[in-house]
Amino acid sequence: MDAQDEVHQVPGDGVITGHGLVNGRVVYAFSQDFTVFGGSLSETHAQKICKIMDMALRVGAPVIGLNDSGGARIQEGVDSLAGYADVFQRNVDASGVVPQISLVMGPCAGGAVYSPAMTDFLFMVEESSYMFVTGPDVVKTVTKEEVNKEELGGSTVHTTKSGVAHDAYANDVSALRAMRNLIDYLPSSNDKRTLPSKPTADSPTRSCDALKYLVPDDPNTPYDMKDVIRQIVDNQDFFEILPNYASNIVTAFARMEGQTVGIVANNPLTLAGCLDIGSSTKGARFVRFCNAFNIPIVTLVDVPGFLPGVGQEHNGIIRHGAKLLFAYAEATVPKVTVITRKAYGGAYDVMSSKHLRGDCNYAWSGAEVAVMGAKGAVEIIFRGKDVETNTAEYVSRFANPMVCAQRGFVDDIIEPEETRRILCDDLRVLRNKKMDVYARKHSNIPL
């Protein structure tokens, strides 16, 4: 090493790594330092990140990455690219073993975007963070499109359009607080013994009287499924994942009797709760995370079917819808389902039905389960004749939960106010659930 190299040597090489406690639980973390070579990734920089990820896997602790980097260190050439690939490999190795959370708090461009994209949860900071594979200058050169960094890969784009980021926050402190809140719901690893449990004063036998009035009788009248979730879970508190993307489905972590559960729920407030491409992908990713980390899944169903349209068909609603079906079908964690108002067509099957090995399936007393809505069915079967009479007959014979109950497709027809008590009872019984799976290298989900 000559004198000039020694002058330019910077301790830490642009990244700080270590381990500590978040709410009393061990985590491993790295934070890129933009003030050192723009946070650019070098061979040594990558080795430091890989080392703490290896340690996290050994001890079974979450990995938290704070990303603020200008990309690869150009001066190091291919060594920096090799460093990225080493980090990517660790991301894959850790997937499904320990939770991985990324906070993008500044620039993240080029190959650097793929590491946070492969982690389980990704948060961004509004107006100061952005992610893209190719920047505005390259886009302008290649496609002649003029766009700034925020429009190309800002937090709004990734939380509402692309679905890359799970949420965005006003500043760094808010993002860090959200991360700490999320960690509270997650196990430290895929070891079932690390599932967190929080003491609660909210009785599991509490009657949810408000549920008697929250859901309108008219199947076409919208309501906010989040209000139903609040009534059912502990202390009316839950942590929503991807709240601004595909809001026709709600994915969230909550607690029931102090134990973490994953909530998946159709939301009639958006697109009448129909399943579309975005909601199918969002739901599938969440279900697979819960299954990987032994988190029970509670599904609330109010779905009229899959969203029709040329755009949906041409963009692959069949393939994307199959992802959600596949995720539910392969999940071996406790699965409890409640049909709150309606479940029509193939969407009924997809939303954790008894046929996909749901453990406990219920329907509220006013729910409808059928191939399609009564009005549409009557138009097809009777060609519009005696609509009122035939509609009443159709509802009586097909579109009511009793038909499903008689065939064992729902385990019971329950009153809304009893929902929390029944779900808590079932989840308590299912904590020791064991299920054998077929031997294989891995399944082949339709990506």
Tab-separated table of C-alpha atoms in Angstrom:
chain	number	residue	atom	x	y	z
A	1	MET	CA	0.000	0.000	0.000
A	2	ASP	CA	1.474	3.380	-0.975
A	3	ALA	CA	1.058	6.672	0.903
A	4	GLN	CA	-1.696	7.913	-1.449
A	5	ASP	CA	-3.819	4.778	-0.849
A	6	GLU	CA	-3.361	5.150	2.898
A	7	VAL	CA	-4.628	8.739	2.778
A	8	HIS	CA	-7.824	7.661	0.964
A	9	GLN	CA	-8.502	4.627	3.154
A	10	VAL	CA	-11.823	5.013	4.946
A	11	PRO	CA	-12.705	2.953	8.044
A	12	GLY	CA	-15.921	0.979	7.689
A	13	ASP	CA	-15.899	1.091	3.872
A	14	GLY	CA	-19.335	2.738	3.667
A	15	VAL	CA	-21.383	0.299	5.759
A	16	ILE	CA	-21.956	-0.190	9.485
A	17	THR	CA	-22.871	-3.710	10.634
A	18	GLY	CA	-23.707	-5.291	13.955
A	19	HIS	CA	-26.357	-6.794	16.179
A	20	GLY	CA	-28.551	-5.451	18.967
A	21	LEU	CA	-31.995	-5.592	20.529
A	22	VAL	CA	-35.328	-4.380	19.174
A	23	ASN	CA	-37.972	-4.443	21.894
A	24	GLY	CA	-35.815	-6.931	23.776
A	25	ARG	CA	-35.261	-9.302	20.829
A	26	VAL	CA	-31.966	-9.933	19.015
A	27	VAL	CA	-31.659	-8.599	15.451
A	28	TYR	CA	-28.773	-8.233	13.027
A	29	ALA	CA	-28.515	-5.044	10.982
A	30	PHE	CA	-26.450	-3.194	8.419
A	31	SER	CA	-26.654	0.469	7.482
A	32	GLN	CA	-25.092	1.902	4.371
A	33	ASP	CA	-23.402	5.280	4.888
A	34	PHE	CA	-23.938	7.642	1.963
A	35	THR	CA	-21.283	10.043	3.326
A	36	VAL	CA	-18.581	7.456	2.556
A	37	PHE	CA	-18.027	7.005	-1.191
A	38	GLY	CA	-21.773	7.608	-1.692
A	39	GLY	CA	-22.520	4.381	0.165
A	40	SER	CA	-21.255	2.500	-2.896
A	41	LEU	CA	-20.786	-1.240	-2.559
A	42	SER	CA	-17.265	-2.628	-2.728
A	43	GLU	CA	-15.931	-6.130	-2.176
A	44	THR	CA	-15.235	-5.403	1.492
A	45	HIS	CA	-18.574	-3.632	1.917
A	46	ALA	CA	-20.352	-6.760	0.630
A	47	GLN	CA	-18.266	-9.077	2.828
A	48	LYS	CA	-19.369	-7.154	5.928
A	49	ILE	CA	-23.051	-7.506	4.978
A	50	CYS	CA	-22.635	-11.207	4.175
A	51	LYS	CA	-20.943	-11.813	7.521
A	52	ILE	CA	-23.839	-10.481	9.606
A	53	MET	CA	-26.371	-12.318	7.423
A	54	ASP	CA	-24.478	-15.569	8.006
A	55	MET	CA	-24.485	-14.867	11.738
A	56	ALA	CA	-28.218	-14.135	11.713
A	57	LEU	CA	-28.853	-17.516	10.108
A	58	ARG	CA	-26.693	-19.272	12.700
A	59	VAL	CA	-28.486	-17.782	15.694
A	60	GLY	CA	-31.959	-17.485	14.137
A	61	ALA	CA	-32.488	-13.717	14.243
A	62	PRO	CA	-34.106	-11.224	11.814
A	63	VAL	CA	-31.970	-9.193	9.393
A	64	ILE	CA	-32.635	-5.475	8.951
A	65	GLY	CA	-31.011	-3.539	6.122
A	66	LEU	CA	-30.918	0.257	5.871
A	67	ASN	CA	-30.224	1.020	2.219
A	68	ASP	CA	-28.743	4.346	1.127
A	69	SER	CA	-26.303	3.687	-1.676
A	70	GLY	CA	-25.206	5.035	-5.007
A	71	GLY	CA	-24.718	1.511	-6.354
A	72	ALA	CA	-21.608	-0.464	-7.227
A	73	ARG	CA	-18.199	1.106	-6.644
A	74	ILE	CA	-17.059	1.629	-10.220
A	75	GLN	CA	-13.353	1.740	-9.294
A	76	GLU	CA	-13.481	-1.902	-8.166
A	77	GLY	CA	-14.982	-3.197	-11.390
A	78	VAL	CA	-16.211	-6.765	-11.375
A	79	ASP	CA	-15.295	-7.246	-7.689
A	80	SER	CA	-18.203	-5.009	-6.694
A	81	LEU	CA	-20.567	-6.961	-8.950
A	82	ALA	CA	-19.395	-10.187	-7.317
A	83	GLY	CA	-20.128	-8.573	-3.969
A	84	TYR	CA	-23.728	-7.888	-4.994
A	85	ALA	CA	-24.174	-11.493	-6.107
A	86	ASP	CA	-22.822	-12.717	-2.749
A	87	VAL	CA	-25.418	-10.596	-0.935
A	88	PHE	CA	-28.183	-11.838	-3.253
A	89	GLN	CA	-27.241	-15.431	-2.449
A	90	ARG	CA	-27.488	-14.691	1.276
A	91	ASN	CA	-30.950	-13.157	0.720
A	92	VAL	CA	-32.093	-16.374	-0.932
A	93	ASP	CA	-30.477	-18.564	1.731
A	94	ALA	CA	-32.206	-16.581	4.487
A	95	SER	CA	-35.617	-16.562	2.771
A	96	GLY	CA	-38.106	-18.507	4.862
A	97	VAL	CA	-35.497	-19.059	7.592
A	98	VAL	CA	-35.291	-15.634	9.256
A	99	PRO	CA	-37.403	-12.525	8.543
A	100	GLN	CA	-35.674	-9.933	6.336
A	101	ILE	CA	-36.724	-6.281	6.416
A	102	SER	CA	-35.345	-3.524	4.185
A	103	LEU	CA	-35.652	0.222	4.694
A	104	VAL	CA	-34.744	2.243	1.612
A	105	MET	CA	-33.788	5.635	3.015
A	106	GLY	CA	-32.046	7.148	0.003
A	107	PRO	CA	-31.050	6.179	-3.520
A	108	CYS	CA	-31.136	2.521	-4.541
A	109	ALA	CA	-30.437	1.976	-8.221
A	110	GLY	CA	-29.224	-0.608	-10.682
A	111	GLY	CA	-28.353	-4.037	-9.331
A	112	ALA	CA	-28.649	-2.709	-5.771
A	113	VAL	CA	-32.467	-2.859	-5.995
A	114	TYR	CA	-32.603	-6.644	-6.098
A	115	SER	CA	-31.428	-7.288	-2.548
A	116	PRO	CA	-34.234	-5.274	-0.871
A	117	ALA	CA	-36.686	-6.590	-3.472
A	118	MET	CA	-35.968	-10.157	-2.329
A	119	THR	CA	-36.489	-9.402	1.356
A	120	ASP	CA	-39.802	-10.064	3.083
A	121	PHE	CA	-40.784	-6.449	3.755
A	122	LEU	CA	-39.594	-3.202	2.227
A	123	PHE	CA	-40.300	0.308	3.526
A	124	MET	CA	-39.423	3.597	1.824
A	125	VAL	CA	-39.127	7.214	2.937
A	126	GLU	CA	-41.259	9.756	1.101
A	127	GLU	CA	-39.471	12.246	-1.172
A	128	SER	CA	-35.968	11.089	-0.222
A	129	SER	CA	-35.809	7.469	-1.370
A	130	TYR	CA	-36.175	5.973	-4.817
A	131	MET	CA	-35.590	2.640	-6.543
A	132	PHE	CA	-35.114	1.848	-10.216
A	133	VAL	CA	-33.063	-0.482	-12.393
A	134	THR	CA	-32.202	2.245	-14.899
A	135	GLY	CA	-32.270	5.947	-14.058
A	136	PRO	CA	-34.016	8.844	-15.819
A	137	ASP	CA	-31.007	9.643	-18.037
A	138	VAL	CA	-30.811	6.098	-19.385
A	139	VAL	CA	-34.581	5.976	-19.891
A	140	LYS	CA	-34.436	9.225	-21.876
A	141	THR	CA	-31.579	7.943	-24.040
A	142	VAL	CA	-33.205	4.595	-24.806
A	143	THR	CA	-36.939	5.344	-24.944
A	144	LYS	CA	-36.954	9.186	-25.333
A	145	GLU	CA	-39.226	9.404	-22.274
A	146	GLU	CA	-38.561	12.312	-19.913
A	147	VAL	CA	-39.167	11.460	-16.276
A	148	ASN	CA	-37.670	12.501	-12.948
A	149	LYS	CA	-36.484	10.193	-10.158
A	150	GLU	CA	-39.650	10.504	-8.091
A	151	GLU	CA	-41.943	9.739	-11.046
A	152	LEU	CA	-39.783	6.804	-12.149
A	153	GLY	CA	-39.125	5.076	-8.843
A	154	GLY	CA	-40.280	7.173	-5.891
A	155	SER	CA	-42.152	5.881	-2.857
A	156	THR	CA	-45.586	6.700	-4.315
A	157	VAL	CA	-44.864	4.645	-7.439
A	158	HIS	CA	-43.692	1.602	-5.513
A	159	THR	CA	-46.420	1.621	-2.847
A	160	THR	CA	-49.376	2.216	-5.182
A	161	LYS	CA	-48.432	1.006	-8.684
A	162	SER	CA	-45.613	-1.530	-8.710
A	163	GLY	CA	-46.185	-3.111	-5.282
A	164	VAL	CA	-42.417	-3.318	-4.736
A	165	ALA	CA	-42.553	-1.403	-1.425
A	166	HIS	CA	-44.887	-2.394	1.384
A	167	ASP	CA	-45.352	1.135	2.752
A	168	ALA	CA	-43.822	4.610	2.812
A	169	TYR	CA	-43.310	7.020	5.686
A	170	ALA	CA	-42.802	10.764	6.020
A	171	ASN	CA	-39.270	10.553	7.433
A	172	ASP	CA	-36.543	8.174	8.583
A	173	VAL	CA	-37.741	8.124	12.192
A	174	SER	CA	-41.293	7.127	11.219
A	175	ALA	CA	-39.950	4.343	9.005
A	176	LEU	CA	-37.774	3.004	11.818
A	177	ARG	CA	-40.713	3.080	14.240
A	178	ALA	CA	-42.839	1.131	11.766
A	179	MET	CA	-40.065	-1.438	11.410
A	180	ARG	CA	-39.897	-1.860	15.191
A	181	ASN	CA	-43.678	-2.256	15.322
A	182	LEU	CA	-43.598	-4.909	12.585
A	183	ILE	CA	-40.795	-6.845	14.324
A	184	ASP	CA	-43.096	-7.173	17.345
A	185	TYR	CA	-45.486	-9.330	15.300
A	186	LEU	CA	-42.868	-11.575	13.702
A	187	PRO	CA	-41.059	-14.656	14.985
A	188	SER	CA	-37.278	-14.481	15.150
A	189	SER	CA	-36.978	-17.416	12.753
A	190	ASN	CA	-38.941	-20.305	11.265
A	191	ASP	CA	-38.586	-22.104	14.588
A	192	LYS	CA	-42.155	-22.284	15.898
A	193	ARG	CA	-40.906	-21.657	19.440
A	194	THR	CA	-39.900	-18.081	18.518
A	195	LEU	CA	-43.469	-16.960	17.734
A	196	PRO	CA	-44.089	-13.896	19.919
A	197	SER	CA	-46.849	-13.799	22.521
A	198	LYS	CA	-48.130	-10.598	24.121
A	199	PRO	CA	-50.210	-10.487	27.304
A	200	THR	CA	-53.580	-8.874	26.625
A	201	ALA	CA	-56.538	-7.738	28.699
A	202	ASP	CA	-58.869	-8.178	25.709
A	203	SER	CA	-60.942	-11.240	26.552
A	204	PRO	CA	-61.105	-13.993	23.905
A	205	THR	CA	-64.803	-14.419	24.756
A	206	ARG	CA	-65.617	-10.744	24.078
A	207	SER	CA	-68.841	-10.342	22.121
A	208	CYS	CA	-68.466	-8.290	18.919
A	209	ASP	CA	-71.906	-6.688	18.966
A	210	ALA	CA	-70.933	-4.052	16.407
A	211	LEU	CA	-70.572	-6.762	13.762
A	212	LYS	CA	-74.348	-7.194	13.738
A	213	TYR	CA	-74.646	-3.788	12.077
A	214	LEU	CA	-71.381	-3.297	10.162
A	215	VAL	CA	-72.172	-5.476	7.156
A	216	PRO	CA	-75.118	-4.260	5.015
A	217	ASP	CA	-77.787	-6.800	4.047
A	218	ASP	CA	-77.675	-5.687	0.405
A	219	PRO	CA	-74.819	-7.665	-1.202
A	220	ASN	CA	-74.085	-4.722	-3.510
A	221	THR	CA	-73.612	-2.121	-0.760
A	222	PRO	CA	-69.922	-1.521	0.064
A	223	TYR	CA	-68.410	-1.448	3.546
A	224	ASP	CA	-64.886	-1.336	4.947
A	225	MET	CA	-63.650	-4.799	5.926
A	226	LYS	CA	-61.024	-3.147	8.139
A	227	ASP	CA	-63.840	-2.239	10.545
A	228	VAL	CA	-64.679	-5.944	10.809
A	229	ILE	CA	-61.022	-6.813	11.427
A	230	ARG	CA	-60.769	-4.253	14.239
A	231	GLN	CA	-63.732	-5.800	16.016
A	232	ILE	CA	-62.274	-9.315	15.888
A	233	VAL	CA	-58.595	-8.819	16.805
A	234	ASP	CA	-56.993	-7.921	20.139
A	235	ASN	CA	-57.361	-4.276	21.168
A	236	GLN	CA	-58.676	-3.350	17.689
A	237	ASP	CA	-55.072	-3.096	16.546
A	238	PHE	CA	-53.396	-4.512	13.430
A	239	PHE	CA	-50.393	-3.781	11.200
A	240	GLU	CA	-51.419	-3.595	7.545
A	241	ILE	CA	-49.062	-4.731	4.782
A	242	LEU	CA	-49.280	-2.940	1.402
A	243	PRO	CA	-52.203	-0.715	2.493
A	244	ASN	CA	-52.079	1.439	-0.655
A	245	TYR	CA	-51.620	-1.314	-3.245
A	246	ALA	CA	-54.482	-3.553	-4.426
A	247	SER	CA	-56.707	-2.274	-1.622
A	248	ASN	CA	-59.497	-4.648	-2.695
A	249	ILE	CA	-57.729	-7.162	-0.458
A	250	VAL	CA	-56.417	-6.472	3.052
A	251	THR	CA	-53.297	-8.232	4.336
A	252	ALA	CA	-52.267	-7.534	7.909
A	253	PHE	CA	-50.691	-8.876	11.065
A	254	ALA	CA	-52.759	-8.830	14.231
A	255	ARG	CA	-53.030	-10.682	17.534
A	256	MET	CA	-55.746	-12.941	18.842
A	257	GLU	CA	-55.481	-13.969	22.474
A	258	GLY	CA	-51.981	-12.457	22.397
A	259	GLN	CA	-50.763	-14.669	19.534
A	260	THR	CA	-49.738	-13.323	16.119
A	261	VAL	CA	-52.055	-14.138	13.206
A	262	GLY	CA	-52.035	-13.171	9.555
A	263	ILE	CA	-55.260	-11.613	8.283
A	264	VAL	CA	-56.322	-11.892	4.628
A	265	ALA	CA	-59.644	-10.231	3.801
A	266	ASN	CA	-61.550	-9.093	0.723
A	267	ASN	CA	-62.508	-5.422	1.006
A	268	PRO	CA	-65.830	-4.546	-0.697
A	269	LEU	CA	-64.934	-0.866	-0.420
A	270	THR	CA	-62.664	-1.228	-3.499
A	271	LEU	CA	-63.773	-2.963	-6.709
A	272	ALA	CA	-66.572	-4.604	-4.675
A	273	GLY	CA	-63.894	-6.888	-3.200
A	274	CYS	CA	-63.233	-8.647	-6.529
A	275	LEU	CA	-59.966	-10.518	-6.907
A	276	ASP	CA	-57.739	-9.096	-9.629
A	277	ILE	CA	-54.100	-9.430	-10.655
A	278	GLY	CA	-52.713	-7.120	-7.982
A	279	SER	CA	-54.754	-8.506	-5.103
A	280	SER	CA	-53.991	-12.122	-6.065
A	281	THR	CA	-50.249	-11.504	-6.079
A	282	LYS	CA	-50.410	-9.450	-2.873
A	283	GLY	CA	-52.422	-12.104	-1.058
A	284	ALA	CA	-50.267	-14.988	-2.301
A	285	ARG	CA	-47.018	-13.382	-1.136
A	286	PHE	CA	-48.488	-12.721	2.299
A	287	VAL	CA	-49.933	-16.223	2.697
A	288	ARG	CA	-46.604	-17.790	1.752
A	289	PHE	CA	-44.755	-15.639	4.297
A	290	CYS	CA	-47.172	-16.688	7.037
A	291	ASN	CA	-46.794	-20.335	6.068
A	292	ALA	CA	-42.997	-20.115	6.044
A	293	PHE	CA	-42.927	-18.671	9.572
A	294	ASN	CA	-45.711	-20.732	11.175
A	295	ILE	CA	-48.163	-17.833	11.515
A	296	PRO	CA	-51.848	-18.930	11.512
A	297	ILE	CA	-54.006	-17.416	8.752
A	298	VAL	CA	-57.459	-15.943	9.361
A	299	THR	CA	-59.378	-15.307	6.122
A	300	LEU	CA	-62.453	-13.065	5.925
A	301	VAL	CA	-64.379	-13.615	2.705
A	302	ASP	CA	-66.737	-11.274	0.886
A	303	VAL	CA	-65.947	-11.810	-2.775
A	304	PRO	CA	-68.165	-11.637	-5.873
A	305	GLY	CA	-65.568	-13.340	-8.065
A	306	PHE	CA	-62.595	-12.412	-10.212
A	307	LEU	CA	-62.555	-8.989	-11.863
A	308	PRO	CA	-63.728	-9.269	-15.496
A	309	GLY	CA	-62.109	-7.336	-18.313
A	310	VAL	CA	-59.922	-7.584	-21.395
A	311	GLY	CA	-56.987	-5.976	-19.570
A	312	GLN	CA	-57.164	-8.498	-16.748
A	313	GLU	CA	-57.316	-11.460	-19.131
A	314	HIS	CA	-54.514	-10.230	-21.392
A	315	ASN	CA	-52.267	-9.438	-18.424
A	316	GLY	CA	-52.649	-12.920	-16.975
A	317	ILE	CA	-55.393	-12.994	-14.358
A	318	ILE	CA	-55.485	-16.792	-14.789
A	319	ARG	CA	-51.811	-17.167	-13.910
A	320	HIS	CA	-51.837	-14.555	-11.142
A	321	GLY	CA	-55.089	-15.817	-9.645
A	322	ALA	CA	-53.560	-19.288	-9.554
A	323	LYS	CA	-50.791	-17.916	-7.302
A	324	LEU	CA	-53.254	-17.159	-4.506
A	325	LEU	CA	-54.971	-20.522	-4.940
A	326	PHE	CA	-51.596	-22.289	-4.890
A	327	ALA	CA	-50.404	-20.389	-1.814
A	328	TYR	CA	-53.501	-21.306	0.192
A	329	ALA	CA	-53.455	-24.916	-0.986
A	330	GLU	CA	-49.828	-25.521	0.018
A	331	ALA	CA	-50.112	-23.736	3.376
A	332	THR	CA	-49.915	-26.131	6.320
A	333	VAL	CA	-50.362	-23.581	9.116
A	334	PRO	CA	-53.737	-23.281	10.900
A	335	LYS	CA	-56.281	-21.835	8.455
A	336	VAL	CA	-59.573	-20.428	9.750
A	337	THR	CA	-62.074	-18.844	7.336
A	338	VAL	CA	-65.241	-16.796	7.815
A	339	ILE	CA	-67.607	-15.886	4.957
A	340	THR	CA	-69.157	-12.606	6.053
A	341	ARG	CA	-71.577	-11.905	3.204
A	342	LYS	CA	-70.949	-13.635	-0.121
A	343	ALA	CA	-68.563	-16.025	-1.832
A	344	TYR	CA	-69.232	-16.539	-5.539
A	345	GLY	CA	-67.636	-18.675	-8.215
A	346	GLY	CA	-64.018	-19.701	-8.363
A	347	ALA	CA	-63.110	-16.956	-5.881
A	348	TYR	CA	-64.982	-18.953	-3.212
A	349	ASP	CA	-62.628	-21.881	-3.836
A	350	VAL	CA	-59.515	-19.690	-3.834
A	351	MET	CA	-60.178	-17.884	-0.540
A	352	SER	CA	-59.079	-20.675	1.813
A	353	SER	CA	-62.115	-22.866	1.265
A	354	LYS	CA	-62.607	-26.229	2.961
A	355	HIS	CA	-61.548	-27.859	-0.323
A	356	LEU	CA	-58.064	-26.324	0.046
A	357	ARG	CA	-57.683	-28.014	3.435
A	358	GLY	CA	-59.055	-25.164	5.494
A	359	ASP	CA	-59.166	-26.292	9.107
A	360	CYS	CA	-62.256	-24.410	10.268
A	361	ASN	CA	-64.665	-22.718	7.860
A	362	TYR	CA	-67.652	-20.657	8.949
A	363	ALA	CA	-70.371	-18.548	7.364
A	364	TRP	CA	-72.378	-15.790	8.961
A	365	SER	CA	-76.101	-16.468	9.026
A	366	GLY	CA	-76.833	-14.044	6.189
A	367	ALA	CA	-74.036	-15.212	3.890
A	368	GLU	CA	-74.450	-16.433	0.309
A	369	VAL	CA	-72.332	-19.130	-1.311
A	370	ALA	CA	-73.039	-19.871	-4.973
A	371	VAL	CA	-71.610	-20.163	-8.445
A	372	MET	CA	-72.732	-16.584	-9.101
A	373	GLY	CA	-75.090	-13.924	-7.791
A	374	ALA	CA	-78.816	-14.654	-7.881
A	375	LYS	CA	-79.651	-11.934	-10.417
A	376	GLY	CA	-77.042	-13.057	-12.951
A	377	ALA	CA	-77.895	-16.715	-12.467
A	378	VAL	CA	-81.614	-16.132	-13.067
A	379	GLU	CA	-80.863	-14.149	-16.226
A	380	ILE	CA	-78.929	-17.131	-17.583
A	381	ILE	CA	-81.081	-20.032	-16.352
A	382	PHE	CA	-84.538	-18.537	-16.928
A	383	ARG	CA	-83.589	-15.996	-19.619
A	384	GLY	CA	-85.058	-13.143	-17.623
A	385	LYS	CA	-88.538	-14.642	-17.100
A	386	ASP	CA	-90.319	-14.190	-13.736
A	387	VAL	CA	-87.200	-12.590	-12.314
A	388	GLU	CA	-88.485	-11.941	-8.785
A	389	THR	CA	-90.016	-15.392	-8.281
A	390	ASN	CA	-87.063	-17.238	-9.759
A	391	THR	CA	-84.558	-15.112	-7.837
A	392	ALA	CA	-86.231	-15.979	-4.529
A	393	GLU	CA	-86.230	-19.666	-5.472
A	394	TYR	CA	-82.568	-19.549	-6.503
A	395	VAL	CA	-81.541	-17.917	-3.229
A	396	SER	CA	-83.544	-20.473	-1.259
A	397	ARG	CA	-82.086	-23.474	-3.085
A	398	PHE	CA	-78.504	-22.395	-3.799
A	399	ALA	CA	-77.366	-19.025	-2.473
A	400	ASN	CA	-77.461	-19.622	1.268
A	401	PRO	CA	-74.987	-21.098	3.739
A	402	MET	CA	-77.232	-23.994	4.735
A	403	VAL	CA	-76.537	-25.778	1.454
A	404	CYS	CA	-72.772	-25.629	2.141
A	405	ALA	CA	-73.260	-26.665	5.758
A	406	GLN	CA	-75.245	-29.736	4.718
A	407	ARG	CA	-72.346	-30.853	2.541
A	408	GLY	CA	-69.680	-30.081	5.144
A	409	PHE	CA	-68.148	-27.232	3.146
A	410	VAL	CA	-68.624	-24.933	6.142
A	411	ASP	CA	-68.343	-26.288	9.669
A	412	ASP	CA	-70.985	-24.048	11.181
A	413	ILE	CA	-73.251	-21.100	10.543
A	414	ILE	CA	-72.485	-18.517	13.200
A	415	GLU	CA	-73.787	-15.161	14.365
A	416	PRO	CA	-71.419	-12.232	13.682
A	417	GLU	CA	-71.057	-11.258	17.338
A	418	GLU	CA	-69.707	-14.739	18.157
A	419	THR	CA	-66.872	-14.526	15.613
A	420	ARG	CA	-64.009	-13.513	17.926
A	421	ARG	CA	-64.813	-16.154	20.555
A	422	ILE	CA	-65.050	-18.943	17.981
A	423	LEU	CA	-61.852	-17.923	16.157
A	424	CYS	CA	-59.875	-17.684	19.407
A	425	ASP	CA	-61.106	-21.138	20.449
A	426	ASP	CA	-60.122	-22.660	17.109
A	427	LEU	CA	-56.704	-21.003	16.994
A	428	ARG	CA	-55.978	-22.233	20.514
A	429	VAL	CA	-56.812	-25.811	19.529
A	430	LEU	CA	-54.833	-25.586	16.270
A	431	ARG	CA	-51.562	-24.371	17.824
A	432	ASN	CA	-50.203	-27.904	17.813
A	433	LYS	CA	-51.433	-28.726	14.304
A	434	LYS	CA	-49.188	-31.107	12.361
A	435	MET	CA	-49.597	-31.947	8.715
A	436	ASP	CA	-47.588	-34.250	6.485
A	437	VAL	CA	-46.577	-33.062	3.021
A	438	TYR	CA	-45.397	-34.983	-0.012
A	439	ALA	CA	-41.626	-35.350	-0.362
A	440	ARG	CA	-40.256	-33.091	-3.105
A	441	LYS	CA	-37.450	-30.673	-3.841
A	442	HIS	CA	-39.871	-27.743	-4.012
A	443	SER	CA	-43.264	-26.940	-5.476
A	444	ASN	CA	-43.629	-25.077	-8.776
A	445	ILE	CA	-45.928	-22.126	-8.071
A	446	PRO	CA	-47.063	-20.389	-11.323
A	447	LEU	CA	-44.876	-17.295	-11.031
